[in-house]
Short mmCIF file of C-alpha atoms in Angstrom, two decimals:
data_model
loop_
_atom_site.label_atom_id
_atom_site.label_comp_id
_atom_site.label_asym_id
_atom_site.label_seq_id
_atom_site.Cartn_x
_atom_site.Cartn_y
_atom_site.Cartn_z
CA MET J 266 42.67 -1.27 -38.76
CA GLU J 267 44.74 -3.25 -41.24
CA LYS J 268 47.73 -4.94 -39.58
CA LYS J 269 51.29 -4.56 -40.80
CA ASN J 270 52.54 -7.31 -43.07
CA LEU J 271 54.83 -9.00 -40.55
CA ASP J 272 55.60 -12.67 -39.93
CA TRP J 273 53.78 -12.70 -36.59
CA GLU J 274 54.11 -16.43 -35.92
CA ASN J 275 57.90 -16.41 -36.31
CA MET J 276 58.67 -13.12 -34.61
CA GLY J 277 61.55 -13.04 -32.12
CA PHE J 278 61.89 -11.11 -28.87
CA SER J 279 63.71 -8.10 -30.29
CA TYR J 280 63.19 -4.44 -31.20
CA ILE J 281 61.19 -3.47 -34.29
CA GLN J 282 60.65 0.24 -34.87
CA THR J 283 57.00 1.33 -34.91
CA ASP J 284 55.35 4.52 -36.14
CA LYS J 285 54.78 6.61 -33.01
CA ARG J 286 56.24 7.16 -29.55
CA TYR J 287 55.28 9.47 -26.69
CA VAL J 288 57.59 12.16 -25.27
CA ALA J 289 57.16 14.57 -22.36
CA ASN J 290 59.81 16.90 -20.93
CA TYR J 291 60.35 18.14 -17.38
CA LYS J 292 61.91 21.61 -17.07
CA ASP J 293 61.68 24.48 -14.60
CA GLY J 294 59.87 22.28 -12.12
CA LYS J 295 57.01 20.98 -14.27
CA TRP J 296 56.12 18.50 -16.99
CA ASP J 297 55.02 19.83 -20.37
CA ASP J 298 51.90 18.56 -22.13
CA GLY J 299 53.69 15.72 -23.95
CA ALA J 300 52.94 14.48 -27.45
CA LEU J 301 53.24 11.61 -29.89
CA ILE J 302 56.18 12.00 -32.26
CA ASP J 303 57.62 10.17 -35.29
CA ASP J 304 61.37 10.37 -34.60
CA PRO J 305 62.74 7.34 -32.67
CA ASN J 306 66.10 9.02 -32.01
CA ILE J 307 67.10 10.97 -28.91
CA VAL J 308 69.49 13.93 -28.98
CA MET J 309 71.18 14.90 -25.72
CA ASN J 310 74.27 16.59 -24.38
CA GLU J 311 77.41 14.50 -23.91
CA CYS J 312 77.25 15.31 -20.18
CA ALA J 313 73.59 14.30 -19.72
CA GLY J 314 72.83 12.96 -16.26
CA VAL J 315 71.72 9.59 -17.59
CA LEU J 316 75.05 9.09 -19.39
CA GLN J 317 77.20 10.10 -16.44
CA TYR J 318 75.36 8.69 -13.42
CA ALA J 319 72.77 6.24 -14.79
CA GLN J 320 69.81 8.26 -13.58
CA THR J 321 67.11 6.32 -15.39
CA VAL J 322 64.07 4.19 -14.53
CA PHE J 323 61.76 2.17 -16.74
CA GLU J 324 58.74 -0.10 -16.95
CA GLY J 325 57.62 -2.95 -19.18
CA MET J 326 54.15 -4.19 -20.14
CA LYS J 327 52.27 -5.65 -23.09
CA ALA J 328 49.24 -5.00 -25.24
CA TYR J 329 47.26 -7.96 -26.57
CA THR J 330 44.56 -8.69 -29.08
CA THR J 331 41.83 -10.60 -27.26
CA GLU J 332 39.68 -13.36 -28.70
CA ASP J 333 36.84 -10.89 -29.38
CA GLY J 334 39.18 -8.53 -31.28
CA HIS J 335 39.80 -5.84 -28.67
CA ILE J 336 43.26 -4.43 -28.00
CA VAL J 337 43.92 -4.37 -24.26
CA THR J 338 46.68 -3.75 -21.74
CA PHE J 339 47.14 -5.53 -18.42
CA ARG J 340 47.08 -3.54 -15.17
CA PRO J 341 48.90 -0.42 -16.46
CA ASP J 342 47.93 1.46 -13.29
CA LEU J 343 50.33 -0.75 -11.32
CA ASN J 344 53.16 0.04 -13.73
CA ALA J 345 52.38 3.74 -13.27
CA SER J 346 52.49 3.42 -9.49
CA ARG J 347 55.71 1.40 -9.52
CA MET J 348 57.41 3.95 -11.77
CA VAL J 349 56.52 6.69 -9.29
CA ASP J 350 58.27 4.69 -6.56
CA SER J 351 61.31 4.14 -8.78
CA ALA J 352 61.53 7.83 -9.69
CA LYS J 353 61.33 8.97 -6.08
CA ARG J 354 64.16 6.64 -5.06
CA LEU J 355 66.45 8.15 -7.73
CA GLU J 356 65.41 11.74 -6.91
CA MET J 357 63.50 12.12 -10.17
CA PRO J 358 60.17 13.97 -10.59
CA PRO J 359 57.41 11.33 -10.76
CA PHE J 360 55.37 11.31 -13.94
CA PRO J 361 51.69 11.61 -12.94
CA GLU J 362 50.01 8.19 -12.81
CA ASP J 363 46.90 9.20 -14.73
CA ARG J 364 49.02 10.72 -17.48
CA PHE J 365 51.17 7.57 -17.58
CA VAL J 366 48.13 5.36 -18.22
CA ASP J 367 46.79 7.78 -20.83
CA ALA J 368 50.16 7.97 -22.59
CA VAL J 369 50.33 4.18 -22.76
CA ALA J 370 46.89 4.14 -24.37
CA GLN J 371 47.95 6.82 -26.88
CA VAL J 372 51.04 4.86 -27.93
CA VAL J 373 49.15 1.58 -28.30
CA LYS J 374 46.34 3.20 -30.28
CA ALA J 375 48.79 5.03 -32.55
CA ASN J 376 50.60 1.76 -33.23
CA ALA J 377 47.52 -0.47 -33.43
CA ALA J 378 48.69 -1.85 -36.78
CA TYR J 379 51.64 -3.39 -34.93
CA VAL J 380 49.57 -5.15 -32.27
CA PRO J 381 49.83 -8.82 -33.30
CA PRO J 382 46.60 -10.62 -34.18
CA TYR J 383 44.94 -12.97 -31.71
CA GLY J 384 46.36 -16.48 -31.77
CA SER J 385 49.71 -15.49 -33.28
CA GLY J 386 51.59 -15.95 -30.00
CA ALA J 387 53.02 -12.44 -30.35
CA THR J 388 52.24 -9.24 -28.40
CA LEU J 389 53.07 -5.53 -28.45
CA TYR J 390 55.72 -4.82 -25.82
CA ILE J 391 55.47 -1.33 -24.28
CA ARG J 392 58.49 0.37 -22.71
CA PRO J 393 57.94 3.55 -20.66
CA TYR J 394 61.17 5.11 -19.37
CA MET J 395 62.51 8.33 -17.88
CA PHE J 396 66.00 9.77 -17.65
CA GLY J 397 68.01 12.82 -16.64
CA ILE J 398 68.80 14.77 -19.80
CA ASN J 399 70.56 18.03 -18.87
CA PRO J 400 74.36 18.25 -18.32
CA VAL J 401 75.45 17.03 -14.85
CA ILE J 402 79.16 16.82 -14.03
CA GLY J 403 78.96 16.84 -10.23
CA VAL J 404 77.35 13.84 -8.53
CA LYS J 405 73.80 15.11 -8.08
CA PRO J 406 70.34 14.67 -9.60
CA ALA J 407 69.63 16.22 -12.98
CA ASP J 408 67.37 19.27 -13.25
CA GLU J 409 65.66 18.28 -16.50
CA TYR J 410 64.11 14.95 -17.49
CA GLN J 411 62.49 13.25 -20.41
CA PHE J 412 59.70 10.68 -20.15
CA ARG J 413 59.17 8.49 -23.19
CA ILE J 414 57.19 5.43 -24.26
CA PHE J 415 57.90 3.30 -27.30
CA ALA J 416 56.27 0.06 -28.42
CA THR J 417 57.59 -2.88 -30.40
CA PRO J 418 55.95 -6.14 -31.50
CA VAL J 419 57.61 -9.19 -30.02
CA GLY J 420 57.24 -12.93 -30.34
CA PRO J 421 56.79 -15.33 -27.45
CA TYR J 422 59.66 -15.61 -25.00
CA PHE J 423 59.76 -19.36 -25.66
CA LYS J 424 59.63 -21.02 -29.06
CA GLY J 425 57.85 -24.37 -29.14
CA GLY J 426 56.48 -24.21 -25.61
CA ALA J 427 57.73 -23.27 -22.19
CA LYS J 428 60.35 -25.93 -21.52
CA PRO J 429 61.84 -25.99 -18.02
CA ILE J 430 65.16 -24.19 -17.72
CA THR J 431 68.30 -24.83 -15.69
CA ILE J 432 69.60 -22.08 -13.43
CA CYS J 433 72.65 -21.66 -11.23
CA VAL J 434 73.20 -20.07 -7.84
CA SER J 435 75.18 -16.93 -8.60
CA ASP J 436 78.39 -15.96 -6.86
CA PHE J 437 77.43 -12.33 -7.47
CA ASP J 438 74.98 -10.20 -5.50
CA ARG J 439 72.10 -8.52 -7.29
CA ALA J 440 71.20 -5.91 -4.67
CA ALA J 441 72.28 -4.74 -1.23
CA PRO J 442 70.10 -4.27 1.86
CA HIS J 443 68.73 -0.70 1.84
CA GLY J 444 69.83 -0.41 -1.81
CA THR J 445 67.83 -0.17 -5.04
CA GLY J 446 66.75 -3.77 -5.60
CA HIS J 447 63.09 -2.87 -5.03
CA ILE J 448 62.88 -0.35 -7.90
CA LYS J 449 63.03 -0.76 -11.67
CA ALA J 450 66.19 1.22 -12.36
CA GLY J 451 68.50 0.68 -15.30
CA LEU J 452 71.49 0.46 -12.97
CA ASN J 453 70.12 -2.74 -11.38
CA TYR J 454 70.03 -4.46 -14.74
CA ALA J 455 73.49 -3.23 -15.68
CA MET J 456 74.72 -4.85 -12.46
CA SER J 457 73.32 -8.21 -13.60
CA LEU J 458 74.85 -8.28 -17.09
CA HIS J 459 78.21 -9.80 -16.13
CA ALA J 460 76.46 -12.41 -13.99
CA ILE J 461 74.08 -13.50 -16.78
CA VAL J 462 76.86 -13.63 -19.39
CA THR J 463 78.86 -15.78 -16.97
CA ALA J 464 75.87 -18.06 -16.39
CA HIS J 465 75.28 -18.49 -20.12
CA ALA J 466 78.97 -19.22 -20.69
CA ASN J 467 78.68 -22.02 -18.14
CA GLY J 468 75.62 -23.51 -19.83
CA PHE J 469 72.88 -22.12 -17.59
CA ASP J 470 69.77 -20.20 -18.60
CA GLU J 471 69.59 -17.84 -15.61
CA ASN J 472 70.93 -17.02 -12.16
CA MET J 473 69.43 -17.45 -8.74
CA TYR J 474 70.53 -14.58 -6.52
CA LEU J 475 70.69 -15.08 -2.76
CA ASP J 476 70.38 -12.26 -0.24
CA SER J 477 73.66 -10.37 -0.04
CA ALA J 478 73.58 -10.00 3.75
CA THR J 479 73.57 -13.71 4.70
CA ARG J 480 73.53 -15.59 1.36
CA THR J 481 71.05 -18.03 2.86
CA LYS J 482 67.74 -16.77 1.39
CA VAL J 483 66.37 -16.88 -2.16
CA GLU J 484 65.72 -13.48 -3.72
CA GLU J 485 65.19 -13.36 -7.51
CA THR J 486 66.93 -13.60 -10.88
CA GLY J 487 68.29 -10.72 -12.94
CA GLY J 488 64.83 -9.91 -14.28
CA ALA J 489 62.16 -12.12 -12.68
CA ASN J 490 60.68 -13.18 -9.35
CA PHE J 491 60.54 -16.77 -8.07
CA ILE J 492 57.46 -18.78 -7.26
CA PHE J 493 57.58 -22.20 -5.63
CA VAL J 494 54.93 -24.88 -5.16
CA THR J 495 55.05 -27.19 -2.13
CA LYS J 496 54.23 -30.89 -2.29
CA ASP J 497 50.79 -30.11 -0.85
CA ASN J 498 50.16 -27.45 -3.55
CA LYS J 499 50.78 -24.29 -1.55
CA VAL J 500 52.16 -21.43 -3.71
CA VAL J 501 55.11 -19.71 -2.01
CA THR J 502 57.03 -16.63 -3.11
CA PRO J 503 60.07 -15.05 -1.42
CA HIS J 504 59.68 -11.90 0.62
CA SER J 505 62.49 -9.34 0.69
CA ASN J 506 62.88 -5.57 0.68
CA THR J 507 65.45 -5.92 -2.11
CA ILE J 508 63.13 -7.77 -4.52
CA LEU J 509 61.37 -5.88 -7.32
CA PRO J 510 57.59 -5.98 -6.62
CA SER J 511 56.58 -7.86 -9.76
CA ILE J 512 53.12 -7.11 -11.13
CA THR J 513 53.04 -10.56 -12.71
CA ARG J 514 53.90 -12.21 -9.38
CA ARG J 515 51.23 -10.19 -7.58
CA SER J 516 48.69 -11.26 -10.21
CA ILE J 517 49.73 -14.92 -10.04
CA MET J 518 49.33 -15.01 -6.28
CA TYR J 519 45.84 -13.54 -6.61
CA VAL J 520 44.93 -16.07 -9.29
CA ALA J 521 46.27 -18.94 -7.16
CA GLU J 522 44.13 -17.95 -4.18
CA HIS J 523 40.96 -16.59 -5.75
CA TYR J 524 40.66 -18.54 -9.00
CA LEU J 525 42.30 -21.87 -8.13
CA GLY J 526 41.54 -21.99 -4.41
CA LEU J 527 45.15 -22.60 -3.44
CA GLU J 528 46.86 -21.52 -0.25
CA VAL J 529 49.45 -18.79 -0.89
CA GLU J 530 52.29 -17.47 1.23
CA GLU J 531 54.87 -14.70 0.86
CA ARG J 532 57.76 -15.29 3.26
CA ASP J 533 61.49 -15.76 3.63
CA VAL J 534 62.53 -18.75 1.52
CA TYR J 535 65.80 -20.28 2.68
CA PHE J 536 67.94 -21.92 0.05
CA ASP J 537 68.24 -25.03 2.23
CA GLU J 538 64.51 -25.72 1.77
CA VAL J 539 64.41 -25.30 -2.03
CA LYS J 540 65.10 -29.02 -2.51
CA ASP J 541 61.80 -29.78 -0.76
CA PHE J 542 59.56 -27.93 -3.23
CA ALA J 543 57.64 -29.79 -5.93
CA GLU J 544 57.74 -27.03 -8.56
CA CYS J 545 59.66 -23.84 -9.27
CA GLY J 546 59.14 -21.03 -11.75
CA LEU J 547 60.26 -17.53 -12.68
CA CYS J 548 57.56 -14.95 -13.29
CA GLY J 549 57.65 -11.70 -15.23
CA THR J 550 56.14 -9.76 -18.12
CA ALA J 551 58.11 -11.50 -20.88
CA ALA J 552 57.06 -15.11 -20.35
CA VAL J 553 54.45 -14.88 -17.57
CA ILE J 554 55.91 -18.02 -15.97
CA SER J 555 59.14 -19.77 -16.95
CA PRO J 556 59.31 -23.24 -15.36
CA VAL J 557 62.57 -24.22 -13.66
CA GLY J 558 63.56 -27.88 -13.85
CA LYS J 559 66.94 -27.80 -12.18
CA ILE J 560 69.01 -25.55 -9.93
CA VAL J 561 72.78 -26.08 -9.71
CA ASN J 562 74.76 -24.83 -6.74
CA HIS J 563 78.48 -25.28 -7.49
CA GLY J 564 78.02 -28.79 -8.83
CA GLU J 565 75.23 -29.84 -6.48
CA GLU J 566 71.98 -30.36 -8.39
CA ILE J 567 68.45 -29.80 -7.18
CA CYS J 568 66.03 -31.47 -9.58
CA PHE J 569 62.35 -30.72 -9.10
CA PRO J 570 59.79 -33.56 -9.32
CA SER J 571 58.02 -31.65 -12.12
CA GLY J 572 60.97 -32.58 -14.35
CA MET J 573 62.68 -31.09 -17.40
CA GLU J 574 60.01 -31.81 -20.03
CA LYS J 575 57.06 -29.61 -19.12
CA MET J 576 55.60 -27.27 -16.52
CA GLY J 577 54.49 -28.80 -13.27
CA PRO J 578 50.69 -29.21 -12.92
CA VAL J 579 50.14 -26.28 -10.55
CA THR J 580 52.44 -23.97 -12.52
CA GLN J 581 50.57 -24.92 -15.70
CA LYS J 582 47.22 -24.05 -14.12
CA LEU J 583 48.57 -20.70 -12.97
CA TYR J 584 49.95 -19.97 -16.44
CA ASP J 585 46.77 -21.02 -18.23
CA THR J 586 44.53 -19.01 -15.91
CA LEU J 587 46.55 -15.79 -16.02
CA THR J 588 47.04 -15.89 -19.79
CA GLY J 589 43.35 -16.75 -20.15
CA ILE J 590 42.50 -13.57 -18.24
CA GLN J 591 44.88 -11.53 -20.38
CA MET J 592 43.52 -12.91 -23.64
CA GLY J 593 39.86 -12.64 -22.72
CA HIS J 594 39.05 -16.34 -22.28
CA ILE J 595 38.47 -15.93 -18.54
CA GLU J 596 36.67 -13.07 -16.82
CA ALA J 597 39.20 -10.70 -15.26
CA PRO J 598 39.03 -9.13 -11.81
CA GLU J 599 37.70 -5.59 -11.92
CA GLY J 600 40.28 -3.09 -13.18
CA TRP J 601 42.82 -5.62 -14.46
CA ILE J 602 42.12 -5.15 -18.18
CA LYS J 603 42.18 -1.73 -19.86
CA VAL J 604 40.55 -1.80 -23.29
CA ILE J 605 42.32 0.48 -25.77
CA GLU J 606 39.98 -0.10 -28.71
#
C-alpha cells in the first residue's frame, strides 16, 4: 500500500486525523456488531454520563513497520485484558477481549497508509476508549456505552535521542489506597494535570508521586511506571496496588531476566533508598524508557551516576532489546507480536 505523503522524520507527538475508526455501541444489555466508520466526530446528549461523571476508560498502544515490511502491534491481548479490568472498576460493560484485538487489527489495516515506514522513528498510535453516552443526572452508572478506536501517526517521544530528564517529588497525590490508581481511567489523568502543569512551571519534566498513605514509598508518575537499576545491576520496580500495571514495564522486566540474564525484583521502593540506585527510568508506551538523570525533592537533589547526558548502560540495553523485539530485529517471545499484514 502506498503511504501518505507525510513528513515522517519530523512528525511530532500529536493528533493527525486518519481515514477510519471503529465504533461499537452497548444498549439493552448487549454490544452491537460494531463497524469501521469515516466520521471522527461524536454526537452525544449534553447530560451524557461521561460528561457529568467522567465514566470513561481507555488504552494506548502502537503499530510499527518492521524491518521486513510487516505491520505489527505489540501485545494487544494485554491491553484488551487491562481494559476489561478498568471497565469493571467503573461499572461499565467490558468489551470482549477477542473483539478488542480484532477491532485493533481492523483499524490498523484500514489506516495502513498512515503507518510510518520502517526507520522513520515514527509509529501509529492506537487509542481504544469507552464511555457512558446516555443521559445520567443522578450519580450512577450509565445504561448505554460506546466503544471506539482511532489511530494517529506520531513521531518519537524524544527528538534527537532520549536525553535524561529531571523530575520533582510532587506535593500532590496521584491515587488513594483502595482507589482507582490501578486502572486506566480518564479521571486519573485529569487528577494529574494540575500537578504536571505545576512541575513544568517550576522547570521539571515530570513528577514522582509517593504513596498517599505514608508518603514514604515511590509509586509512579502521571503516566508512566518507574524502573530502577542497583549498583550490582539488579532491575527493581515498585510494587503497589495503586500503580497502573504497565504492559511496557511487564515486558521490560521479562526482557531483563530472560534476554539479558539480570536479576529482577518487584517490591516496595522507599524514597529514602532512591539515592542508592545507579540508574532510573520511566517506562510506558510513548517512549518505551525515558531515562531520569536527577530527582529534586524540595531543593534536595538526587543525581544518578548514569548522569544527564545519556541512558545508563543497563537502561540502554533494556531499551535496545525491547525496541529490537518490537521492530523485528530480535526474535520475540511467543504471542508478543501480532502481525496485521
